[in-house]
mmCIF file of C-alpha atoms and ligand atoms in Angstrom:
data_model
loop_
_atom_site.group_PDB
_atom_site.id
_atom_site.type_symbol
_atom_site.label_atom_id
_atom_site.label_comp_id
_atom_site.label_asym_id
_atom_site.label_seq_id
_atom_site.Cartn_x
_atom_site.Cartn_y
_atom_site.Cartn_z
ATOM 1 C CA MET A 21 112.119 105.325 195.461
ATOM 2 C CA GLY A 22 110.883 102.228 197.086
ATOM 3 C CA THR A 23 111.756 99.575 194.552
ATOM 4 C CA GLY A 24 115.566 100.832 194.267
ATOM 5 C CA SER A 25 115.521 99.869 190.991
ATOM 6 C CA GLY A 26 113.106 103.438 189.340
ATOM 7 C CA ARG A 27 110.808 100.349 188.629
ATOM 8 C CA VAL A 28 107.234 101.131 189.314
ATOM 9 C CA ILE A 29 105.206 98.108 190.581
ATOM 10 C CA ASP A 30 102.192 98.652 188.472
ATOM 11 C CA LEU A 31 99.236 97.271 189.640
ATOM 12 C CA ARG A 32 96.618 99.145 188.974
ATOM 13 C CA SER A 33 95.176 96.492 186.427
ATOM 14 C CA ASP A 34 95.976 93.435 184.749
ATOM 15 C CA THR A 35 95.242 95.375 181.829
ATOM 16 C CA VAL A 36 98.761 96.879 181.714
ATOM 17 C CA THR A 37 100.564 94.365 180.736
ATOM 18 C CA LEU A 38 102.776 94.318 178.034
ATOM 19 C CA PRO A 39 102.837 92.377 175.106
ATOM 20 C CA THR A 40 105.683 89.545 174.791
ATOM 21 C CA GLU A 41 108.558 89.784 172.242
ATOM 22 C CA GLU A 42 107.094 86.737 170.971
ATOM 23 C CA MET A 43 103.910 88.367 170.097
ATOM 24 C CA ARG A 44 105.676 91.548 168.973
ATOM 25 C CA GLU A 45 107.898 88.918 166.454
ATOM 26 C CA ALA A 46 104.143 87.599 165.259
ATOM 27 C CA MET A 47 102.730 90.984 164.798
ATOM 28 C CA ARG A 48 105.406 91.237 162.864
ATOM 29 C CA THR A 49 105.468 87.880 160.681
ATOM 30 C CA ALA A 50 101.543 87.797 160.235
ATOM 31 C CA PRO A 51 99.297 86.668 157.363
ATOM 32 C CA LEU A 52 97.490 89.446 156.520
ATOM 33 C CA GLY A 53 94.441 90.596 154.401
ATOM 34 C CA ASP A 54 91.564 92.900 154.546
ATOM 35 C CA ASP A 55 88.601 91.224 157.115
ATOM 36 C CA VAL A 56 86.178 93.331 156.628
ATOM 37 C CA PHE A 57 86.019 91.212 153.618
ATOM 38 C CA GLY A 58 86.718 87.965 155.249
ATOM 39 C CA GLU A 59 90.452 87.343 153.591
ATOM 40 C CA ASP A 60 92.872 88.206 157.061
ATOM 41 C CA PRO A 61 94.013 85.280 157.646
ATOM 42 C CA THR A 62 95.001 85.331 160.771
ATOM 43 C CA VAL A 63 92.081 86.801 162.413
ATOM 44 C CA ASN A 64 90.394 83.887 160.684
ATOM 45 C CA ARG A 65 92.547 81.494 162.302
ATOM 46 C CA LEU A 66 92.142 83.478 165.888
ATOM 47 C CA GLU A 67 88.699 83.616 165.785
ATOM 48 C CA GLU A 68 88.446 79.667 165.151
ATOM 49 C CA MET A 69 90.685 79.276 167.874
ATOM 50 C CA ALA A 70 88.614 81.209 170.393
ATOM 51 C CA ALA A 71 85.289 79.740 169.165
ATOM 52 C CA ALA A 72 87.349 76.127 170.114
ATOM 53 C CA LYS A 73 88.419 77.147 173.598
ATOM 54 C CA VAL A 74 85.382 78.315 174.667
ATOM 55 C CA GLY A 75 83.055 75.608 172.849
ATOM 56 C CA LYS A 76 81.230 77.766 171.023
ATOM 57 C CA GLU A 77 80.692 77.089 166.993
ATOM 58 C CA ALA A 78 81.821 80.817 165.804
ATOM 59 C CA ALA A 79 83.703 84.407 167.497
ATOM 60 C CA LEU A 80 84.463 87.840 166.663
ATOM 61 C CA LEU A 81 87.229 89.826 166.988
ATOM 62 C CA VAL A 82 86.576 93.198 168.444
ATOM 63 C CA PRO A 83 88.800 96.019 169.686
ATOM 64 C CA SER A 84 87.653 95.966 173.069
ATOM 65 C CA GLY A 85 85.962 94.112 175.886
ATOM 66 C CA THR A 86 83.298 96.782 176.178
ATOM 67 C CA MET A 87 82.375 96.161 172.368
ATOM 68 C CA GLY A 88 82.025 92.500 172.620
ATOM 69 C CA ASN A 89 79.549 92.900 175.691
ATOM 70 C CA GLN A 90 78.065 95.752 173.993
ATOM 71 C CA VAL A 91 77.412 94.070 170.454
ATOM 72 C CA ALA A 92 76.165 91.172 172.538
ATOM 73 C CA LEU A 93 73.400 92.959 173.944
ATOM 74 C CA LEU A 94 72.604 94.440 170.595
ATOM 75 C CA THR A 95 72.281 90.977 168.902
ATOM 76 C CA HIS A 96 70.651 89.540 172.163
ATOM 77 C CA THR A 97 68.007 92.408 172.783
ATOM 78 C CA ARG A 98 65.502 95.044 171.013
ATOM 79 C CA ARG A 99 65.048 98.779 172.812
ATOM 80 C CA GLY A 100 62.651 98.343 175.008
ATOM 81 C CA ASP A 101 63.966 95.034 176.973
ATOM 82 C CA GLU A 102 65.140 94.325 180.259
ATOM 83 C CA VAL A 103 68.613 92.593 180.431
ATOM 84 C CA ILE A 104 68.613 91.064 184.294
ATOM 85 C CA LEU A 105 72.873 91.696 185.623
ATOM 86 C CA GLU A 106 74.652 92.146 188.774
ATOM 87 C CA ALA A 107 74.346 95.736 190.730
ATOM 88 C CA ASN A 108 78.352 95.926 190.168
ATOM 89 C CA ALA A 109 78.691 94.551 186.720
ATOM 90 C CA HIS A 110 81.247 95.932 184.622
ATOM 91 C CA ILE A 111 78.579 96.584 181.809
ATOM 92 C CA VAL A 112 76.568 98.753 184.799
ATOM 93 C CA HIS A 113 79.515 100.571 186.038
ATOM 94 C CA TYR A 114 82.275 100.890 183.382
ATOM 95 C CA GLU A 115 80.648 100.740 179.773
ATOM 96 C CA SER A 116 79.528 105.053 179.710
ATOM 97 C CA GLY A 117 76.243 104.418 179.785
ATOM 98 C CA ALA A 118 76.346 102.265 176.377
ATOM 99 C CA PRO A 119 73.021 99.889 177.107
ATOM 100 C CA ALA A 120 70.689 102.866 177.053
ATOM 101 C CA VAL A 121 72.422 104.550 174.218
ATOM 102 C CA LEU A 122 72.981 101.896 172.025
ATOM 103 C CA SER A 123 70.898 98.921 172.674
ATOM 104 C CA GLY A 124 67.701 101.266 173.914
ATOM 105 C CA VAL A 125 67.988 98.496 177.145
ATOM 106 C CA MET A 126 66.590 98.646 180.598
ATOM 107 C CA LEU A 127 69.347 97.106 183.014
ATOM 108 C CA ARG A 128 67.464 95.587 186.244
ATOM 109 C CA ALA A 129 70.532 95.275 188.309
ATOM 110 C CA LEU A 130 70.185 93.043 190.943
ATOM 111 C CA PRO A 131 72.614 92.285 194.869
ATOM 112 C CA GLY A 132 75.221 89.808 194.772
ATOM 113 C CA GLU A 133 77.724 88.460 197.105
ATOM 114 C CA ARG A 134 80.648 89.759 195.243
ATOM 115 C CA GLY A 135 79.270 90.019 192.241
ATOM 116 C CA LEU A 136 77.462 86.501 192.034
ATOM 117 C CA LEU A 137 74.221 85.988 191.877
ATOM 118 C CA ALA A 138 71.721 83.266 192.984
ATOM 119 C CA PRO A 139 69.677 81.405 190.366
ATOM 120 C CA GLU A 140 66.625 82.717 192.815
ATOM 121 C CA GLN A 141 67.097 85.805 192.948
ATOM 122 C CA ILE A 142 67.597 85.768 188.821
ATOM 123 C CA GLU A 143 64.017 83.472 188.877
ATOM 124 C CA ALA A 144 62.736 85.938 191.181
ATOM 125 C CA ALA A 145 63.363 88.697 189.058
ATOM 126 C CA VAL A 146 62.232 87.096 185.377
ATOM 127 C CA ARG A 147 59.390 89.027 184.240
ATOM 128 C CA THR A 148 56.045 87.469 183.216
ATOM 129 C CA PRO A 149 54.798 88.714 180.156
ATOM 130 C CA ASN A 150 52.805 91.577 180.392
ATOM 131 C CA ILE A 151 51.868 95.293 178.593
ATOM 132 C CA HIS A 152 52.825 96.555 181.240
ATOM 133 C CA THR A 153 56.353 95.440 181.750
ATOM 134 C CA PRO A 154 59.882 95.404 180.016
ATOM 135 C CA PRO A 155 60.337 92.013 178.548
ATOM 136 C CA THR A 156 63.521 89.986 180.124
ATOM 137 C CA THR A 157 64.995 88.904 177.140
ATOM 138 C CA LEU A 158 68.336 88.893 178.514
ATOM 139 C CA ILE A 159 70.734 87.540 181.681
ATOM 140 C CA CYS A 160 74.216 89.142 182.199
ATOM 141 C CA LEU A 161 76.513 87.381 184.034
ATOM 142 C CA GLU A 162 80.593 88.177 185.008
ATOM 143 C CA ASN A 163 82.717 85.783 185.720
ATOM 144 C CA THR A 164 85.534 86.168 186.973
ATOM 145 C CA HIS A 165 83.854 89.342 188.846
ATOM 146 C CA ASN A 166 85.700 92.634 188.498
ATOM 147 C CA ARG A 167 84.388 94.692 191.584
ATOM 148 C CA GLY A 168 83.301 91.364 192.843
ATOM 149 C CA GLY A 169 86.829 91.307 193.595
ATOM 150 C CA GLY A 170 87.604 88.721 191.275
ATOM 151 C CA SER A 171 84.943 86.564 192.390
ATOM 152 C CA VAL A 172 84.742 83.038 190.750
ATOM 153 C CA TYR A 173 81.065 81.436 189.945
ATOM 154 C CA PRO A 174 81.079 77.570 191.227
ATOM 155 C CA LEU A 175 80.198 75.774 188.126
ATOM 156 C CA ALA A 176 77.123 74.288 189.510
ATOM 157 C CA THR A 177 75.308 78.118 190.137
ATOM 158 C CA LEU A 178 76.124 78.914 186.596
ATOM 159 C CA GLN A 179 74.558 75.454 185.379
ATOM 160 C CA ALA A 180 71.401 75.799 187.893
ATOM 161 C CA ILE A 181 71.125 79.608 186.262
ATOM 162 C CA ALA A 182 71.198 78.588 182.584
ATOM 163 C CA ALA A 183 68.766 75.589 182.937
ATOM 164 C CA GLY A 184 66.249 78.237 184.958
ATOM 165 C CA ALA A 185 67.166 80.912 181.690
ATOM 166 C CA ARG A 186 66.508 77.561 179.347
ATOM 167 C CA ALA A 187 63.227 76.850 180.593
ATOM 168 C CA ARG A 188 62.244 80.278 180.017
ATOM 169 C CA GLY A 189 63.626 80.491 176.721
ATOM 170 C CA ILE A 190 65.958 83.517 178.096
ATOM 171 C CA PRO A 191 69.226 83.610 176.110
ATOM 172 C CA VAL A 192 72.248 84.662 178.595
ATOM 173 C CA HIS A 193 75.462 85.900 177.837
ATOM 174 C CA LEU A 194 78.533 85.657 180.144
ATOM 175 C CA ASP A 195 80.690 88.465 180.196
ATOM 176 C CA GLY A 196 83.931 86.328 180.113
ATOM 177 C CA ALA A 197 87.026 88.750 180.365
ATOM 178 C CA ARG A 198 88.626 87.022 183.150
ATOM 179 C CA ILE A 199 87.615 83.397 181.702
ATOM 180 C CA PHE A 200 90.430 81.994 181.621
ATOM 181 C CA ASN A 201 91.129 83.374 185.305
ATOM 182 C CA ALA A 202 88.085 81.726 186.287
ATOM 183 C CA ALA A 203 88.985 78.768 184.394
ATOM 184 C CA VAL A 204 92.724 78.267 186.162
ATOM 185 C CA ALA A 205 91.211 79.176 189.937
ATOM 186 C CA SER A 206 88.910 76.128 189.254
ATOM 187 C CA GLY A 207 90.315 73.522 187.035
ATOM 188 C CA VAL A 208 87.001 73.530 185.376
ATOM 189 C CA PRO A 209 87.688 74.356 181.415
ATOM 190 C CA ALA A 210 86.616 77.371 180.367
ATOM 191 C CA SER A 211 84.609 75.410 177.820
ATOM 192 C CA ALA A 212 82.222 73.761 180.611
ATOM 193 C CA ILE A 213 82.012 77.369 182.067
ATOM 194 C CA ALA A 214 80.844 79.075 178.391
ATOM 195 C CA ALA A 215 78.520 75.754 178.247
ATOM 196 C CA CYS A 216 76.361 77.947 180.586
ATOM 197 C CA ALA A 217 75.840 80.807 178.878
ATOM 198 C CA ASP A 218 74.766 81.146 174.612
ATOM 199 C CA SER A 219 76.856 84.013 173.957
ATOM 200 C CA VAL A 220 80.161 84.765 176.467
ATOM 201 C CA MET A 221 82.943 87.752 175.340
ATOM 202 C CA PHE A 222 86.373 86.931 176.200
ATOM 203 C CA CYS A 223 89.859 89.088 176.637
ATOM 204 C CA LEU A 224 92.563 89.114 175.430
ATOM 205 C CA THR A 225 94.336 92.075 177.038
ATOM 206 C CA LYS A 226 93.648 91.447 180.570
ATOM 207 C CA GLY A 227 96.086 88.499 182.389
ATOM 208 C CA LEU A 228 96.959 87.181 178.555
ATOM 209 C CA ALA A 229 98.970 90.483 178.192
ATOM 210 C CA ALA A 230 98.065 90.761 174.261
ATOM 211 C CA PRO A 231 97.495 94.539 172.785
ATOM 212 C CA VAL A 232 94.129 94.702 171.791
ATOM 213 C CA GLY A 233 90.854 92.663 171.391
ATOM 214 C CA SER A 234 88.483 90.760 172.937
ATOM 215 C CA LEU A 235 86.461 87.899 170.893
ATOM 216 C CA LEU A 236 82.876 87.091 171.295
ATOM 217 C CA CYS A 237 81.440 83.979 170.471
ATOM 218 C CA GLY A 238 78.640 82.116 170.244
ATOM 219 C CA PRO A 239 76.081 80.352 167.833
ATOM 220 C CA ALA A 240 77.005 80.873 163.892
ATOM 221 C CA GLU A 241 73.741 82.318 163.290
ATOM 222 C CA PHE A 242 74.000 84.843 166.330
ATOM 223 C CA ILE A 243 77.597 85.460 165.656
ATOM 224 C CA ALA A 244 76.816 86.413 161.590
ATOM 225 C CA ARG A 245 74.014 88.794 163.097
ATOM 226 C CA ALA A 246 77.152 90.339 165.598
ATOM 227 C CA ARG A 247 79.133 91.164 162.698
ATOM 228 C CA ARG A 248 76.581 93.448 161.229
ATOM 229 C CA PHE A 249 76.430 95.229 164.340
ATOM 230 C CA ARG A 250 80.184 95.249 165.037
ATOM 231 C CA ARG A 251 80.561 97.254 161.569
ATOM 232 C CA MET A 252 77.672 99.178 162.868
ATOM 233 C CA VAL A 253 79.195 100.524 165.856
ATOM 234 C CA GLY A 254 82.494 101.228 163.778
ATOM 235 C CA GLY A 255 84.600 97.945 165.084
ATOM 236 C CA ALA A 256 85.450 96.452 161.634
ATOM 237 C CA MET A 257 89.281 95.880 160.463
ATOM 238 C CA ARG A 258 91.283 95.993 157.838
ATOM 239 C CA GLN A 259 94.618 94.244 157.927
ATOM 240 C CA ALA A 260 93.738 93.461 162.081
ATOM 241 C CA GLY A 261 95.563 90.669 162.064
ATOM 242 C CA VAL A 262 98.147 92.100 162.927
ATOM 243 C CA VAL A 263 96.452 92.423 166.698
ATOM 244 C CA ALA A 264 94.947 89.027 166.047
ATOM 245 C CA ALA A 265 98.884 87.471 166.190
ATOM 246 C CA ALA A 266 99.514 88.369 169.282
ATOM 247 C CA GLY A 267 96.158 86.912 170.449
ATOM 248 C CA ILE A 268 96.938 83.887 169.045
ATOM 249 C CA VAL A 269 99.821 83.994 171.100
ATOM 250 C CA ALA A 270 97.879 85.177 173.905
ATOM 251 C CA LEU A 271 95.833 82.040 173.579
ATOM 252 C CA GLU A 272 98.663 79.392 173.031
ATOM 253 C CA LYS A 273 101.129 80.887 176.134
ATOM 254 C CA MET A 274 98.957 83.266 177.921
ATOM 255 C CA VAL A 275 96.858 80.852 179.602
ATOM 256 C CA ASP A 276 98.291 78.658 181.946
ATOM 257 C CA ARG A 277 100.549 81.101 183.684
ATOM 258 C CA LEU A 278 97.278 82.678 184.976
ATOM 259 C CA GLU A 279 98.303 80.545 188.633
ATOM 260 C CA VAL A 280 101.309 82.395 188.893
ATOM 261 C CA ASP A 281 99.095 85.710 188.973
ATOM 262 C CA HIS A 282 97.249 83.851 191.133
ATOM 263 C CA ALA A 283 99.757 83.103 193.730
ATOM 264 C CA ASN A 284 100.983 86.431 194.153
ATOM 265 C CA ALA A 285 97.687 87.725 194.431
ATOM 266 C CA HIS A 286 96.814 85.027 197.956
ATOM 267 C CA ARG A 287 101.011 86.177 199.003
ATOM 268 C CA LEU A 288 99.788 90.392 198.159
ATOM 269 C CA ALA A 289 96.679 89.511 200.007
ATOM 270 C CA ALA A 290 98.150 87.515 202.803
ATOM 271 C CA GLY A 291 99.993 90.367 203.883
ATOM 272 C CA LEU A 292 97.835 93.450 203.349
ATOM 273 C CA ALA A 293 95.553 91.179 206.018
ATOM 274 C CA ARG A 294 98.194 91.231 208.619
ATOM 275 C CA ILE A 295 98.069 95.177 208.493
ATOM 276 C CA PRO A 296 95.996 96.732 211.097
ATOM 277 C CA GLY A 297 93.102 99.378 209.485
ATOM 278 C CA LEU A 298 93.580 98.118 206.661
ATOM 279 C CA LEU A 299 90.073 95.220 206.247
ATOM 280 C CA LEU A 300 90.594 92.525 204.002
ATOM 281 C CA ASP A 301 89.861 88.343 203.735
ATOM 282 C CA PRO A 302 92.190 86.728 202.077
ATOM 283 C CA GLY A 303 90.427 83.599 202.300
ATOM 284 C CA ARG A 304 87.946 85.413 199.752
ATOM 285 C CA VAL A 305 90.775 86.256 197.250
ATOM 286 C CA GLN A 306 90.069 83.804 194.218
ATOM 287 C CA THR A 307 92.143 85.007 191.311
ATOM 288 C CA ASN A 308 94.167 87.733 190.457
ATOM 289 C CA ILE A 309 92.269 90.872 191.979
ATOM 290 C CA VAL A 310 92.785 91.755 195.603
ATOM 291 C CA ILE A 311 90.282 94.850 196.749
ATOM 292 C CA PHE A 312 90.666 96.131 200.407
ATOM 293 C CA ARG A 313 88.407 98.264 202.364
ATOM 294 C CA LEU A 314 90.316 101.280 204.788
ATOM 295 C CA ALA A 315 88.606 101.267 208.497
ATOM 296 C CA PRO A 316 87.337 105.328 208.671
ATOM 297 C CA PRO A 317 88.864 107.378 208.330
ATOM 298 C CA GLY A 318 91.050 105.845 205.766
ATOM 299 C CA SER A 319 91.386 107.649 202.638
ATOM 300 C CA ALA A 320 91.746 104.998 199.846
ATOM 301 C CA ALA A 321 92.753 108.253 197.363
ATOM 302 C CA ALA A 322 95.428 109.151 199.715
ATOM 303 C CA LEU A 323 96.963 105.341 200.406
ATOM 304 C CA VAL A 324 96.997 105.314 196.485
ATOM 305 C CA ARG A 325 98.874 108.438 196.695
ATOM 306 C CA ALA A 326 101.238 107.549 199.109
ATOM 307 C CA VAL A 327 101.938 104.674 197.681
ATOM 308 C CA ALA A 328 102.333 105.431 194.327
ATOM 309 C CA ALA A 329 105.268 108.336 195.656
ATOM 310 C CA GLU A 330 107.425 104.821 196.584
ATOM 311 C CA ALA A 331 106.366 103.078 192.728
ATOM 312 C CA VAL A 332 103.586 101.309 193.310
ATOM 313 C CA ARG A 333 100.584 102.209 191.821
ATOM 314 C CA ALA A 334 97.010 101.068 192.835
ATOM 315 C CA LEU A 335 93.525 101.895 192.421
ATOM 316 C CA ALA A 336 91.145 103.744 194.022
ATOM 317 C CA ILE A 337 87.536 101.908 192.963
ATOM 318 C CA ALA A 338 85.782 103.559 196.209
ATOM 319 C CA PRO A 339 85.886 106.295 198.708
ATOM 320 C CA ASP A 340 87.634 103.411 200.964
ATOM 321 C CA ALA A 341 88.564 100.641 198.531
ATOM 322 C CA VAL A 342 91.398 99.638 196.956
ATOM 323 C CA ARG A 343 92.096 97.571 193.937
ATOM 324 C CA MET A 344 95.130 95.582 193.430
ATOM 325 C CA VAL A 345 96.028 93.225 190.379
ATOM 326 C CA THR A 346 98.470 90.901 189.859
ATOM 327 C CA HIS A 347 100.142 90.292 185.802
ATOM 328 C CA LYS A 348 103.000 88.908 184.098
ATOM 329 C CA ASP A 349 104.603 91.976 184.912
ATOM 330 C CA VAL A 350 104.858 91.802 188.553
ATOM 331 C CA GLU A 351 106.625 89.058 190.249
ATOM 332 C CA ALA A 352 106.473 87.810 194.133
ATOM 333 C CA ALA A 353 109.063 89.744 195.435
ATOM 334 C CA ASP A 354 106.917 92.854 194.105
ATOM 335 C CA MET A 355 104.101 92.011 196.014
ATOM 336 C CA ASP A 356 105.903 92.216 199.370
ATOM 337 C CA VAL A 357 107.256 95.470 197.995
ATOM 338 C CA ALA A 358 103.540 96.756 197.793
ATOM 339 C CA VAL A 359 102.835 95.324 201.199
ATOM 340 C CA ALA A 360 105.511 97.530 202.612
ATOM 341 C CA ALA A 361 104.511 100.277 201.349
ATOM 342 C CA VAL A 362 100.772 100.393 202.321
ATOM 343 C CA GLY A 363 102.021 99.164 205.839
ATOM 344 C CA ARG A 364 104.442 102.417 206.031
ATOM 345 C CA HIS A 365 101.477 104.558 204.817
ATOM 346 C CA LEU A 366 99.480 102.695 207.008
ATOM 347 C CA GLY A 367 101.540 103.815 210.365
ATOM 348 C CA ALA A 368 102.171 99.900 210.860
ATOM 349 C CA GLY A 369 105.959 99.950 210.128
ATOM 350 C CA GLY A 370 107.257 97.028 208.796
ATOM 351 C CA PRO A 371 110.538 96.577 207.140
ATOM 352 C CA ALA A 372 111.985 99.578 204.584
HETATM 353 C C1 PLP B 17 87.985 94.895 181.524
HETATM 354 C C2 PLP B 17 86.812 94.099 181.583
HETATM 355 C C3 PLP B 17 85.463 94.779 180.410
HETATM 356 C C4 PLP B 17 86.185 94.615 179.133
HETATM 357 O O1 PLP B 17 87.159 96.265 178.790
HETATM 358 P P1 PLP B 17 87.545 97.047 178.208
HETATM 359 O O2 PLP B 17 88.622 97.786 178.826
HETATM 360 O O3 PLP B 17 86.821 97.231 177.249
HETATM 361 O O4 PLP B 17 88.679 95.973 177.031
HETATM 362 C C5 PLP B 17 84.353 93.730 180.224
HETATM 363 N N1 PLP B 17 83.931 93.321 181.424
HETATM 364 C C6 PLP B 17 85.301 93.145 182.402
HETATM 365 C C7 PLP B 17 84.222 92.483 183.655
HETATM 366 C C8 PLP B 17 86.425 93.672 182.681
HETATM 367 O O5 PLP B 17 86.896 93.694 183.302
#
């Protein structure tokens, strides 16, 4: 139904992207070895490429972005420390409580503006050393910000946060799951964004469409320590070159095309914003994530069910909020199909 072709327009996440033929071929032919012995040439090549791409000394391949963030926390902090981050951060919402279980840290979650923190907010939250208080030993930022609707930190804001953190000797970890979306949308190189953080994690599996893998990047000494924590949480892999091969294609071929995803997100947002009962400022859509709210008594779950019946998939992220994410496996015309499906559900009519 809906598309007339039987094809599903899956806008739940950019993680649904399937690997390209070139990735599959690279996976089939990659030179392999035992990466726990440091002997997988394809993993070593991907780690070198990744580090260079974000301007860090070294990188570590991990199975998921969650593991990358958690290994970063384990490496930067000690039990009882306090980590400053934004209240809607992925680390707070979607990592199964791992900071409490694995690192044993306190999370100091500050309310941001579409997920973005202001330098003064962070400055005010940093603890002064005192036996009563948990020491602030890490600041985590997220760019682009997932629950913030794909928002991008202005470079000047990141630089101000970095300068403040450096002055106090507190490291910054960047959850850059979608750092290349931020780079492409803002025209700022990923290395300049990452220069505002000591460590950065990015995902190969979002818009870059690789099947598995994220990279934790930072100083060589930090990555050497992180390597032990990756082992500890079970993330040390053997012939991981099979997945690294797809990651190399992702970094070489899939970054520049993210601008297509952003253009499609703008088209989607412009169409959705015209539907009565739907709350969305299309001017705020910066990358590939579109989050809209429903005027009362609208139900996100009911909307998601209704459009699914028309082969359009979206995600309810709150009782009144829906997320749609663009990626390489959807195209411009699909945006109009999705808008029409939402419009029909909300009773706006619109051409079938
Ligand atoms: C997707 C994502 C991650 C990592 O997710 P995994 O599913 O563990 O790979 C981390 N941070 C953000 C902001 C994300 O969107």
